[in-house]
PDB file of C-alpha atoms and ligand atoms in Angstrom:
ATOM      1  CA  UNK A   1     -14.790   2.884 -43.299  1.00  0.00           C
ATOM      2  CA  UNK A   2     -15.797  -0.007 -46.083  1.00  0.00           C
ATOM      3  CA  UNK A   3     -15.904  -1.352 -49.082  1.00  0.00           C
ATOM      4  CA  UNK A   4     -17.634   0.436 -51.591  1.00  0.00           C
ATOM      5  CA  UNK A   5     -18.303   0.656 -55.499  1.00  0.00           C
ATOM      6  CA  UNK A   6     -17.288   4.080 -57.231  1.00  0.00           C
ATOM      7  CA  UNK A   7     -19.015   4.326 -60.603  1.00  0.00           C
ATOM      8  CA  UNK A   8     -17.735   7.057 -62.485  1.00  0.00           C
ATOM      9  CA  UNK A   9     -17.219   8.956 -65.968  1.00  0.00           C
ATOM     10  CA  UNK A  10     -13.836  10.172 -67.176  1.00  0.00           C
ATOM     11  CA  UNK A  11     -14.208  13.518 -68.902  1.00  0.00           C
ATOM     12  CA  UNK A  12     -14.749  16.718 -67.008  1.00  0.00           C
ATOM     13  CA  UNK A  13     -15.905  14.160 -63.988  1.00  0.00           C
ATOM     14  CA  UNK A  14     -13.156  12.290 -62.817  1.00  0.00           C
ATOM     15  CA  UNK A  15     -10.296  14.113 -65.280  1.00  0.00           C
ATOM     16  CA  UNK A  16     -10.515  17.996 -65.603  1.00  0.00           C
ATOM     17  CA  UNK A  17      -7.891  19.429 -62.673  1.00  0.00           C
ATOM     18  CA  UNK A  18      -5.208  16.858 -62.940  1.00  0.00           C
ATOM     19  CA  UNK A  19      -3.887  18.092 -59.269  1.00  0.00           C
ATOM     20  CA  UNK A  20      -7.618  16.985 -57.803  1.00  0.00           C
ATOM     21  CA  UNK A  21      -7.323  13.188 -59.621  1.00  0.00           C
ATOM     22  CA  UNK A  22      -4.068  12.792 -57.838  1.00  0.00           C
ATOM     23  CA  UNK A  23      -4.811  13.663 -54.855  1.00  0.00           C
ATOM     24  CA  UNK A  24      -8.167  11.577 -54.952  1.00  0.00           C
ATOM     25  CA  UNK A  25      -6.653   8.800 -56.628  1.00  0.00           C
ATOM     26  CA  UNK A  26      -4.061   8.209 -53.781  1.00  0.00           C
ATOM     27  CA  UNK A  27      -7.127   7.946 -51.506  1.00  0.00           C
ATOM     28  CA  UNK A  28      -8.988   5.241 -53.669  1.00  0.00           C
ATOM     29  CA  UNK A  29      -5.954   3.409 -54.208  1.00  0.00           C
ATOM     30  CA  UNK A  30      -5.527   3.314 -50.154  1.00  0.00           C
ATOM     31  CA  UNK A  31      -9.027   2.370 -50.001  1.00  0.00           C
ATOM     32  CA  UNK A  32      -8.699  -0.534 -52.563  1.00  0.00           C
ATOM     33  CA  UNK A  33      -6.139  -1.742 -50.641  1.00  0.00           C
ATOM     34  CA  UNK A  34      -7.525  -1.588 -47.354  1.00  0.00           C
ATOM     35  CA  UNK A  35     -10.892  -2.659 -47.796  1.00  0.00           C
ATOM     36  CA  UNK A  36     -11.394  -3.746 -51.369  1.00  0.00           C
ATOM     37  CA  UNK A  37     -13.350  -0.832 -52.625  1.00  0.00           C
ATOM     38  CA  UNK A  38     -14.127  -1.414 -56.448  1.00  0.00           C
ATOM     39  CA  UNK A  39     -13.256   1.614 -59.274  1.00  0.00           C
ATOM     40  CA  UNK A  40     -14.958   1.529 -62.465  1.00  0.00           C
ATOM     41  CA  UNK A  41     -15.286   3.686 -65.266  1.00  0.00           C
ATOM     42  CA  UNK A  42     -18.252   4.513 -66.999  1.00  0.00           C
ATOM     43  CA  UNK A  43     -17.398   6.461 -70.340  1.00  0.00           C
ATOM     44  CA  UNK A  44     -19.026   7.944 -74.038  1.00  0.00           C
ATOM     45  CA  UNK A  45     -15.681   6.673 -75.001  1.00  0.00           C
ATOM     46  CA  UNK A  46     -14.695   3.586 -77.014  1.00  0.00           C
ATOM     47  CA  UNK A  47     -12.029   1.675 -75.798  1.00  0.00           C
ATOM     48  CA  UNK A  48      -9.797   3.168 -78.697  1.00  0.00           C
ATOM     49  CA  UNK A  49     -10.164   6.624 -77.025  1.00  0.00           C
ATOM     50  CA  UNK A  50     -10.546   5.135 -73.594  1.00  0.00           C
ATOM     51  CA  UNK A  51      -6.688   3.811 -74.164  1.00  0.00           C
ATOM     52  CA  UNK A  52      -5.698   7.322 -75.738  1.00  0.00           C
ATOM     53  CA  UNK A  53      -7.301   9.252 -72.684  1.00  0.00           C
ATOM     54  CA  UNK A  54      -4.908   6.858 -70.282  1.00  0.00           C
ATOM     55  CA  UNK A  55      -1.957   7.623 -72.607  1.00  0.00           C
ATOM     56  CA  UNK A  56      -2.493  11.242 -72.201  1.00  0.00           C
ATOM     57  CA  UNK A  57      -3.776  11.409 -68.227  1.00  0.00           C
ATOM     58  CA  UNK A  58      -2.599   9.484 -64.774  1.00  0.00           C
ATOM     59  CA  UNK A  59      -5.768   7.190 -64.574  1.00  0.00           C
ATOM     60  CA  UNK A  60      -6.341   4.301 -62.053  1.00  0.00           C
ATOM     61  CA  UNK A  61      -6.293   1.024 -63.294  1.00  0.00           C
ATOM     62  CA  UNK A  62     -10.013   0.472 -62.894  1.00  0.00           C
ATOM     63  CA  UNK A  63     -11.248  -3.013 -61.601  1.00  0.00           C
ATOM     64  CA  UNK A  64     -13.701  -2.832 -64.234  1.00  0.00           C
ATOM     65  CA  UNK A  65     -14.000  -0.410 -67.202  1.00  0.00           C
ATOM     66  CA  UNK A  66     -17.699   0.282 -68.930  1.00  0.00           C
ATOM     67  CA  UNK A  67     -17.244   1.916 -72.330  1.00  0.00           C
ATOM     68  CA  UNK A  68     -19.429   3.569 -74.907  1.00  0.00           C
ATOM     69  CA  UNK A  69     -22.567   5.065 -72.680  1.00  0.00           C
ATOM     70  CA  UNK A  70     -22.794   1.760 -71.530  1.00  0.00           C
ATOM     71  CA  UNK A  71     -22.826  -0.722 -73.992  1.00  0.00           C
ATOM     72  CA  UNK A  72     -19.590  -2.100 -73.325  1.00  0.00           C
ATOM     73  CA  UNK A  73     -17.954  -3.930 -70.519  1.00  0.00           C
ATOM     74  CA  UNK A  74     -14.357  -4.956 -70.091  1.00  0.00           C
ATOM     75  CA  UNK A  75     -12.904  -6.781 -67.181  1.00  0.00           C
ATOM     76  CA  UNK A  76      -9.796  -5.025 -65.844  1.00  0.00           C
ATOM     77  CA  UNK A  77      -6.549  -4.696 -67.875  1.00  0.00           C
ATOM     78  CA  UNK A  78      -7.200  -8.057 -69.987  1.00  0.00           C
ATOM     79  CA  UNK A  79      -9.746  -6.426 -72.387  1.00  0.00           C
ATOM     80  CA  UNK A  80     -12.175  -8.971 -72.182  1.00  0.00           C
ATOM     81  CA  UNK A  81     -15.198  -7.903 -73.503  1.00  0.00           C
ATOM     82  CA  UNK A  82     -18.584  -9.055 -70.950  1.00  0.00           C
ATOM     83  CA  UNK A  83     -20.271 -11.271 -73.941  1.00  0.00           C
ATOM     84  CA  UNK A  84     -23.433 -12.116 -71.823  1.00  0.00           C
ATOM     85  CA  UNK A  85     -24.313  -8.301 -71.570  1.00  0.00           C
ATOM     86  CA  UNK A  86     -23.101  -8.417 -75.659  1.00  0.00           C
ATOM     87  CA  UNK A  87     -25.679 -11.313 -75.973  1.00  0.00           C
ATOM     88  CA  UNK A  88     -28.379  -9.522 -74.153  1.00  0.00           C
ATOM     89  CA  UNK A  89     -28.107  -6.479 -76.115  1.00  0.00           C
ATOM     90  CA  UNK A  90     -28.205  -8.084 -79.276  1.00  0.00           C
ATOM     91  CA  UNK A  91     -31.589  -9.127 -79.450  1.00  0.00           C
ATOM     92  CA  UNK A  92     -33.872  -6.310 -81.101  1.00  0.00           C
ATOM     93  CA  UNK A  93     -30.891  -4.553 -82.832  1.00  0.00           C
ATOM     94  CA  UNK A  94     -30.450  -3.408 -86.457  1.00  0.00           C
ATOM     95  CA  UNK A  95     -27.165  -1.202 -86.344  1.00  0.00           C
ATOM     96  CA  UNK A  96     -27.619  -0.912 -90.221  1.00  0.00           C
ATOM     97  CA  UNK A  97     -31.629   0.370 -89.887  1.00  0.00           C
ATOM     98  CA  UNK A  98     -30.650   2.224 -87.473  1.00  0.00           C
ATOM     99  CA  UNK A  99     -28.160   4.274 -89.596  1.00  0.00           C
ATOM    100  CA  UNK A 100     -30.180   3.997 -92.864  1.00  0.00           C
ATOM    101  CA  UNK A 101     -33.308   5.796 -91.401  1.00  0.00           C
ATOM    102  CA  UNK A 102     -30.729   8.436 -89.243  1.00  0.00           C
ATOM    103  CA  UNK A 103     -30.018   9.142 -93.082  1.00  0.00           C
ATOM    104  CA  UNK A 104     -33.055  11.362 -93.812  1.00  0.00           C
ATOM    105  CA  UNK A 105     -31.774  13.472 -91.005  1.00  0.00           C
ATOM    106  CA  UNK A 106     -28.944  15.958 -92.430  1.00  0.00           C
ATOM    107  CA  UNK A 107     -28.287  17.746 -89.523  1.00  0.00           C
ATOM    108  CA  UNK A 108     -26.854  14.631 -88.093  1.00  0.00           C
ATOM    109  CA  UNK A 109     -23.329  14.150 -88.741  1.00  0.00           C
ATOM    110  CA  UNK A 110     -21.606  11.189 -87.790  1.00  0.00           C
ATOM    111  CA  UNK A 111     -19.134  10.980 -85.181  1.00  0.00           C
ATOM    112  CA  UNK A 112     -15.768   9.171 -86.054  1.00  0.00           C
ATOM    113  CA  UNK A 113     -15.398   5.358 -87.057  1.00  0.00           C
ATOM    114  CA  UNK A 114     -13.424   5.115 -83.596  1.00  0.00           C
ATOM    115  CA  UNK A 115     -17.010   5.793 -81.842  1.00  0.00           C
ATOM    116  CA  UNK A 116     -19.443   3.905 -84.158  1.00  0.00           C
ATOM    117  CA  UNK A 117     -20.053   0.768 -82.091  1.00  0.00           C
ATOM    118  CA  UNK A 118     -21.521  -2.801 -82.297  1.00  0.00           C
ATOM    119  CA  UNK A 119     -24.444  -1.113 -80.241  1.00  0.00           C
ATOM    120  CA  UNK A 120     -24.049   2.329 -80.656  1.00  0.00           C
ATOM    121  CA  UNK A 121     -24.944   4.589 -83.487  1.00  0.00           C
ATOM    122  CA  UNK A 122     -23.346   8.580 -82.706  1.00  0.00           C
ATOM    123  CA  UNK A 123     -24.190  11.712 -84.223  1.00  0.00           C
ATOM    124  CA  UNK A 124     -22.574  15.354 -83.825  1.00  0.00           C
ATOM    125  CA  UNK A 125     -25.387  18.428 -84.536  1.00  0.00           C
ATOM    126  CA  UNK A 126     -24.157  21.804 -84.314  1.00  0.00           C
ATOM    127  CA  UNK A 127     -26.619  23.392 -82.962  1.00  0.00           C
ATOM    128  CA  UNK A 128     -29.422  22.151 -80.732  1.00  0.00           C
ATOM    129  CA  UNK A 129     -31.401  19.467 -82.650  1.00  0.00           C
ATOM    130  CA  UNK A 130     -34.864  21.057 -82.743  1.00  0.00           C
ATOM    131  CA  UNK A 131     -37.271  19.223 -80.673  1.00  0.00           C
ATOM    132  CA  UNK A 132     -39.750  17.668 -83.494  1.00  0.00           C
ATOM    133  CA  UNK A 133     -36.678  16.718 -85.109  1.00  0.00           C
ATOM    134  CA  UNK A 134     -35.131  14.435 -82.245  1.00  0.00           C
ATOM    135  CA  UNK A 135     -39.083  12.854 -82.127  1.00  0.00           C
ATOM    136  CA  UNK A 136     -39.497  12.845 -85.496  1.00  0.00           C
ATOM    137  CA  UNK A 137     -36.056  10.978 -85.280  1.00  0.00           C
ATOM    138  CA  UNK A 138     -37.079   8.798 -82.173  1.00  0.00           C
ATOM    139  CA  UNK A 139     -40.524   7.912 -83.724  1.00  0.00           C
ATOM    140  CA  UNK A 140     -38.906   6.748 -87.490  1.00  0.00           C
ATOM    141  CA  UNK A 141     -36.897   4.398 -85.505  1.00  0.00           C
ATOM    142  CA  UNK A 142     -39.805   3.211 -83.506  1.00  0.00           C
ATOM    143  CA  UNK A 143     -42.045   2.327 -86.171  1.00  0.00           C
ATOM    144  CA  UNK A 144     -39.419   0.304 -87.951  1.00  0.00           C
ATOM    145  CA  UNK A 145     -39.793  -1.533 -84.856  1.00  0.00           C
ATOM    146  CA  UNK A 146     -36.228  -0.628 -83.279  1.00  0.00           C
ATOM    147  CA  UNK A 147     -36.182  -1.194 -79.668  1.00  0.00           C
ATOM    148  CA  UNK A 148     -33.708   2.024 -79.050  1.00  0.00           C
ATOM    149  CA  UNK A 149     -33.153   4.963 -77.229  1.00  0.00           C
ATOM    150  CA  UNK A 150     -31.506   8.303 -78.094  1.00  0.00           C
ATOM    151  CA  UNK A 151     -29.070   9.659 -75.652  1.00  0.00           C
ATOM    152  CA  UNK A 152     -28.654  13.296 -75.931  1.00  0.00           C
ATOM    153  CA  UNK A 153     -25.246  15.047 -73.996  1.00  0.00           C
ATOM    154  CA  UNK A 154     -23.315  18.212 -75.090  1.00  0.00           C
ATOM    155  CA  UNK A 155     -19.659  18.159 -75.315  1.00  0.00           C
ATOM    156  CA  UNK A 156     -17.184  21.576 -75.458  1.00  0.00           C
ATOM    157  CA  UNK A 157     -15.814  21.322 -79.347  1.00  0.00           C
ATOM    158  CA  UNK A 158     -12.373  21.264 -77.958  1.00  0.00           C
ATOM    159  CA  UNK A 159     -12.713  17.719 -77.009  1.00  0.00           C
ATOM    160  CA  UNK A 160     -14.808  17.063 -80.309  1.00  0.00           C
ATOM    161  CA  UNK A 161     -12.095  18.330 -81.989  1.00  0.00           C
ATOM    162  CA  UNK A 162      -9.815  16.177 -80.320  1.00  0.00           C
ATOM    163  CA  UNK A 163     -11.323  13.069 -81.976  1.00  0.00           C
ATOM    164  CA  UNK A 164     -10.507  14.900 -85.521  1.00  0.00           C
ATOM    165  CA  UNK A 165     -13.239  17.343 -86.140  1.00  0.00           C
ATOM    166  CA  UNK A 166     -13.171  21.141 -87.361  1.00  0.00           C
ATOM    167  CA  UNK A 167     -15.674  23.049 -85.378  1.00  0.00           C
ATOM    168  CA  UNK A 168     -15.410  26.512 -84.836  1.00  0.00           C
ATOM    169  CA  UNK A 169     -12.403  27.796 -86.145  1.00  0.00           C
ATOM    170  CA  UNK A 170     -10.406  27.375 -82.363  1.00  0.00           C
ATOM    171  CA  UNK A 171     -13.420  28.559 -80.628  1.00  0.00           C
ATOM    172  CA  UNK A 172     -14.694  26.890 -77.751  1.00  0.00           C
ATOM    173  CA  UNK A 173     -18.566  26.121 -78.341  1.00  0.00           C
ATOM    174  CA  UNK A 174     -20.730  23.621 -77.158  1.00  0.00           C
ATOM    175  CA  UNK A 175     -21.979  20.941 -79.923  1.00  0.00           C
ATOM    176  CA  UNK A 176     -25.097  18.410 -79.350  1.00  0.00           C
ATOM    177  CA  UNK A 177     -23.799  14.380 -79.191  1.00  0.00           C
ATOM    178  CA  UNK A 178     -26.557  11.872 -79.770  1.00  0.00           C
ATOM    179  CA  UNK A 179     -26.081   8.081 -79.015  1.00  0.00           C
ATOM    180  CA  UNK A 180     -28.628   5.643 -80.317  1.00  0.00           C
ATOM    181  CA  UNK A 181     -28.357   2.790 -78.310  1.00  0.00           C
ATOM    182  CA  UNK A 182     -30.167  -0.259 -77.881  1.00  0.00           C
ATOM    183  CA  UNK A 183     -33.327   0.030 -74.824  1.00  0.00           C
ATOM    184  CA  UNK A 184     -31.589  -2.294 -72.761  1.00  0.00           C
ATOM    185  CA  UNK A 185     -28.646  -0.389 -72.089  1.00  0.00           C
ATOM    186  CA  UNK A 186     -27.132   3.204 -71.132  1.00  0.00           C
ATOM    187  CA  UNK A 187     -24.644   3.789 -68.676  1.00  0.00           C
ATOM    188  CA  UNK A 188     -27.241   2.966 -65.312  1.00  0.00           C
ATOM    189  CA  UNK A 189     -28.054  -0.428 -67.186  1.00  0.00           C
ATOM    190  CA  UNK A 190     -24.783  -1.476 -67.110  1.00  0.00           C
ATOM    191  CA  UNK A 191     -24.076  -0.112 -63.545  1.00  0.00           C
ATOM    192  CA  UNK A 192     -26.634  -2.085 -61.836  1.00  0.00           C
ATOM    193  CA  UNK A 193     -25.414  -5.504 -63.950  1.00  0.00           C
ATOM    194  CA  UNK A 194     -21.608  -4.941 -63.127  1.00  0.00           C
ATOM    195  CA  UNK A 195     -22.690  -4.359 -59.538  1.00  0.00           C
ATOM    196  CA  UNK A 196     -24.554  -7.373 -59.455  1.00  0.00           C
ATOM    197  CA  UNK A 197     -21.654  -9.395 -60.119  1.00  0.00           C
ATOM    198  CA  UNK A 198     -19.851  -7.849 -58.030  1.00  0.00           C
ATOM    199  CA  UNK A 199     -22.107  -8.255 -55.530  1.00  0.00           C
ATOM    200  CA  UNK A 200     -21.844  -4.869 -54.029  1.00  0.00           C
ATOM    201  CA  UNK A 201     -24.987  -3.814 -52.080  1.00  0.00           C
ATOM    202  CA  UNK A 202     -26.990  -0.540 -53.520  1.00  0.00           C
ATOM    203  CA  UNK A 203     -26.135   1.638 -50.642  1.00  0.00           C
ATOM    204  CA  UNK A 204     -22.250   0.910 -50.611  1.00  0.00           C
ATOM    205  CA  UNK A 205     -22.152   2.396 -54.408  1.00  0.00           C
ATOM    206  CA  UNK A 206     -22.072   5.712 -55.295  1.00  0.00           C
ATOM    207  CA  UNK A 207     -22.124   7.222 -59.216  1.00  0.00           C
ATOM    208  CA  UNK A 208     -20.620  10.200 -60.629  1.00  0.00           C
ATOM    209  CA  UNK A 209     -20.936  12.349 -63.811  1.00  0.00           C
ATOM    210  CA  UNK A 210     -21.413  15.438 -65.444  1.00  0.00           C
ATOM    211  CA  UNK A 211     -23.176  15.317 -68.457  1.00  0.00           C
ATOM    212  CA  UNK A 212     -26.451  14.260 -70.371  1.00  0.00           C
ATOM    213  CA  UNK A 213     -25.281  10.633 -70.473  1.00  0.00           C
ATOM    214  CA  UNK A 214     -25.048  10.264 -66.965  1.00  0.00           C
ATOM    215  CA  UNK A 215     -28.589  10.888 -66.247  1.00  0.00           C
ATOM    216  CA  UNK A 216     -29.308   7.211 -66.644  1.00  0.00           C
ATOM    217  CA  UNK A 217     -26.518   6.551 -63.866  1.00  0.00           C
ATOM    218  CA  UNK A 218     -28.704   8.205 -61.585  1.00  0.00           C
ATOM    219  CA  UNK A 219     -32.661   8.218 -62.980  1.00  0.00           C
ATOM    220  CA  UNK A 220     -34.943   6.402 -60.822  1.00  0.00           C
ATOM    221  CA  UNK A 221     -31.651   4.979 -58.738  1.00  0.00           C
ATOM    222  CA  UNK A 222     -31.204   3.703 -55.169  1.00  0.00           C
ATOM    223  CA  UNK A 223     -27.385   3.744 -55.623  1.00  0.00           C
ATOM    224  CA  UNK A 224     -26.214   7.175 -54.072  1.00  0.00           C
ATOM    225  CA  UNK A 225     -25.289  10.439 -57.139  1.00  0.00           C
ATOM    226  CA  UNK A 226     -22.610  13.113 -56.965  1.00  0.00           C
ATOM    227  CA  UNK A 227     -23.277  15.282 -59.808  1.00  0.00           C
ATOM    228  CA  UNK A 228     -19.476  17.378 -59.823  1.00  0.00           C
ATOM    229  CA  UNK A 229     -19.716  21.050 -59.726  1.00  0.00           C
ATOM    230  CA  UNK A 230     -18.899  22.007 -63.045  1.00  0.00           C
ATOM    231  CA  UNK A 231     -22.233  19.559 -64.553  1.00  0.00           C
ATOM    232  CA  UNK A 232     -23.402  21.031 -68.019  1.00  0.00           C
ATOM    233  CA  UNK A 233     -27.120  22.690 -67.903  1.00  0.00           C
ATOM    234  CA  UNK A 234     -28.790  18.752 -69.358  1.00  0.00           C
ATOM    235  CA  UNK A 235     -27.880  17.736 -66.401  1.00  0.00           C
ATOM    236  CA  UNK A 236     -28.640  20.456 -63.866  1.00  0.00           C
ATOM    237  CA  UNK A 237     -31.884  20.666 -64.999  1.00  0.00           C
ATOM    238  CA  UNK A 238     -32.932  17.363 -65.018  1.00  0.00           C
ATOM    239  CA  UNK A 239     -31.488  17.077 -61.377  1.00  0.00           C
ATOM    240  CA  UNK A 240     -33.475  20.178 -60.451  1.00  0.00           C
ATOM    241  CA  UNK A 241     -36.925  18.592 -61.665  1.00  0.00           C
ATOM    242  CA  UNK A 242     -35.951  14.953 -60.712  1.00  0.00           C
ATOM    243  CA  UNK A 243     -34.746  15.628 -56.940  1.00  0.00           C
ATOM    244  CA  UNK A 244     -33.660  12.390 -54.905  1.00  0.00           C
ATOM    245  CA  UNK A 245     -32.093  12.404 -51.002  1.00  0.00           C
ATOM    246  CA  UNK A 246     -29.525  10.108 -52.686  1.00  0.00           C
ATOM    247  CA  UNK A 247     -28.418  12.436 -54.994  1.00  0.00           C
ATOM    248  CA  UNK A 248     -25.665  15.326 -53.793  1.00  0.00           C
ATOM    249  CA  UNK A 249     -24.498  18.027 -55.869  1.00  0.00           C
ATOM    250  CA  UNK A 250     -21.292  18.761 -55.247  1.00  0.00           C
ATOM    251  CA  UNK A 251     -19.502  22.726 -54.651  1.00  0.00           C
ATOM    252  CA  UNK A 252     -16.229  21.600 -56.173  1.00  0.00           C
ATOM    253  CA  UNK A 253     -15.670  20.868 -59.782  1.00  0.00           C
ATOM    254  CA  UNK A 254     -13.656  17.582 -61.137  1.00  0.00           C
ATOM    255  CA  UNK A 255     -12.512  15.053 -59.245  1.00  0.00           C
ATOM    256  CA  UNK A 256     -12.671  17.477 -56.484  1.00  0.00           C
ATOM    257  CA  UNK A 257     -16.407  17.327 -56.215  1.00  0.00           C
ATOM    258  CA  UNK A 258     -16.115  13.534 -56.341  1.00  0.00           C
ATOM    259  CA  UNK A 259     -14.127  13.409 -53.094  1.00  0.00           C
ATOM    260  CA  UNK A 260     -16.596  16.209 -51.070  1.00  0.00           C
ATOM    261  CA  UNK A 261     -19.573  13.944 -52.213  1.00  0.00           C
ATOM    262  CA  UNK A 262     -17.575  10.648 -51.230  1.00  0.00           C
ATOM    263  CA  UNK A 263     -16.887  12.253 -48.090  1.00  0.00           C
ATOM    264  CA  UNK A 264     -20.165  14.008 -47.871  1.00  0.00           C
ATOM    265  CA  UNK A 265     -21.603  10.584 -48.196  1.00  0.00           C
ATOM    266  CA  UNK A 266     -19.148   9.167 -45.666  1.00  0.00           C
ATOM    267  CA  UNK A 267     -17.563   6.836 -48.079  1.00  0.00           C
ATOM    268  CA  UNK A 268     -14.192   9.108 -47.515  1.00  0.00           C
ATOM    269  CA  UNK A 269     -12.756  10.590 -44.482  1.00  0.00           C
ATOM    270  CA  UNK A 270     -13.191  14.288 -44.067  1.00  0.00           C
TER     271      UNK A 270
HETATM  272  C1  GLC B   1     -17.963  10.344 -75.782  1.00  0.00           C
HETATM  273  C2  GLC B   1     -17.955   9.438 -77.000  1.00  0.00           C
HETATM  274  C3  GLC B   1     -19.005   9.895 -78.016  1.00  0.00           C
HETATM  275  C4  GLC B   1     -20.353  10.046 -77.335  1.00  0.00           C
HETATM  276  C5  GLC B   1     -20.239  10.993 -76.158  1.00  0.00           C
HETATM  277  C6  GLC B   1     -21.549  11.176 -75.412  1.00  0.00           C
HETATM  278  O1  GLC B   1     -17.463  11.607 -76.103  1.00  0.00           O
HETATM  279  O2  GLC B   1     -16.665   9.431 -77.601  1.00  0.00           O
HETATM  280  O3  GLC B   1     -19.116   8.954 -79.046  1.00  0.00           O
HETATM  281  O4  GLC B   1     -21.318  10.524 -78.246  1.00  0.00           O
HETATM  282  O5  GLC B   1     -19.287  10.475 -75.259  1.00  0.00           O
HETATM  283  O6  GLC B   1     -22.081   9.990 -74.927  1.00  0.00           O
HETATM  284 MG1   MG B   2     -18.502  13.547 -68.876  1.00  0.00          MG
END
């Protein structure tokens, strides 16, 4: 056993069967100890709903937390925001274009205040944004110049509704998320920069997620995947037409797939 990096996302990754985080969270804290094996987070969420997820669930203090699909890094429990990956994403940004041209789009409504970012711009769309709309979208932004890229994940309305929403009457249904975000960084950006400084080689780190915004933690990677067992269908098929050796897809869902890949990939004991 060594050191190594775990990269992973919070919802329906790492938390989803509390009874799974525990009993892989004893095991990472062991490791942490033993041979100074790094935890970080990489989550949609803002740091407001970062600190209202670890209110509500029994999360690791993570040695380094990345928040909003990458655009944000904070060092540890001191909340200090990473300024020189601020500073680098700054350059070719117009957060206000960005929102004025979104505008002529209707079906796009806004996620929260919480979630609007510095260097994110998010969107709900009840039903599946129509192809020529999301490159009709993509394209407006692009002429203006914008140096961007639009994320696309899909998130259960129970946890939309969680952030203050009224979708569906009670009814479980899966609604469309879109993050704008600046070219220079998504959540596989900001992986390979926080694992630079911590100078962790590529084959001692290992990235986990479920969802459309995790695609960039493991598109055109040399760091080793687990996708968990309960990934959402963006995902699965992108996996299925981008295959990589690297890459396991785990049996188990939750945090429970994250421990059969770690151990899959040796990182973990069996
Ligand atoms: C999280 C964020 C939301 C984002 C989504 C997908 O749910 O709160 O703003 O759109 O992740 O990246
Ligand atoms: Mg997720």
């Amino acid at each position: 056993m060594k050191q190594f990096l775990l990269v992973s996302d919070l919802d329906y990754t790492l938390v989803g069967d509390d009874q799974a985080m525990a009993r892989l969270n004893q095991q990472l804290e062991q490791h942490r100890e033993q041979y100074k094996t790094k935890i970080v987070y990489s989550t949609g969420r803002s740091l407001f709903l970062y600190k209202k997820l670890t209110d509500e669930k029994a999360l690791l203090e993570p040695d380094v937390l990345i928040c909003a699909v990458g655009t944000e890094i904070y060092y540890s429990s001191s909340n200090t925001l990473d300024s020189k990956w601020s500073d680098h994403l700054s350059e070719g940004w117009d957060r206000d274009l960005i929102v004025e041209i979104s505008k002529a789009f209707p079906e796009l409504k806004p996620q929260p205040e919480s979630e609007q970012r510095p260097f994110k711009v998010s969107y709900f769309n009840e039903k599946e944004i129509s192809e020529k709309c999301l490159s009709d979208l993509d394209s407006g932004l692009l002429e203006k110049g914008l140096d961007i890229q639009i994320i696309c994940s899909f998130g259960s309305s129970t946890h939309i509704n969680n952030l203050g929403n009224n979708y569906e009457n009670g009814k479980d249904v899966e609604i469309q998320v879109l993050d704008i975000l600046p070219r220079k960084a998504n959540k596989g950006m900001a992986m390979t920069f926080v694992r630079e400084n911590l100078e962790i080689d590529i084959e001692q780190t290992v990235a986990c997620g479920d969802s459309g915004n995790d695609i960039a933690l493991f598109a055109d990677k040399k760091e080793k995947g687990i996708i968990v067992g309960n990934a959402k269908q963006e995902l699965l098929k992108w996996h299925e037409a981008n295959p990589n050796p690297n890459r396991y897809l785990a049996k188990a869902q939750f945090a429970a797939g994250i421990e059969e890949g770690l151990q899959h990939f040796g990182f973990l004991e069996k």
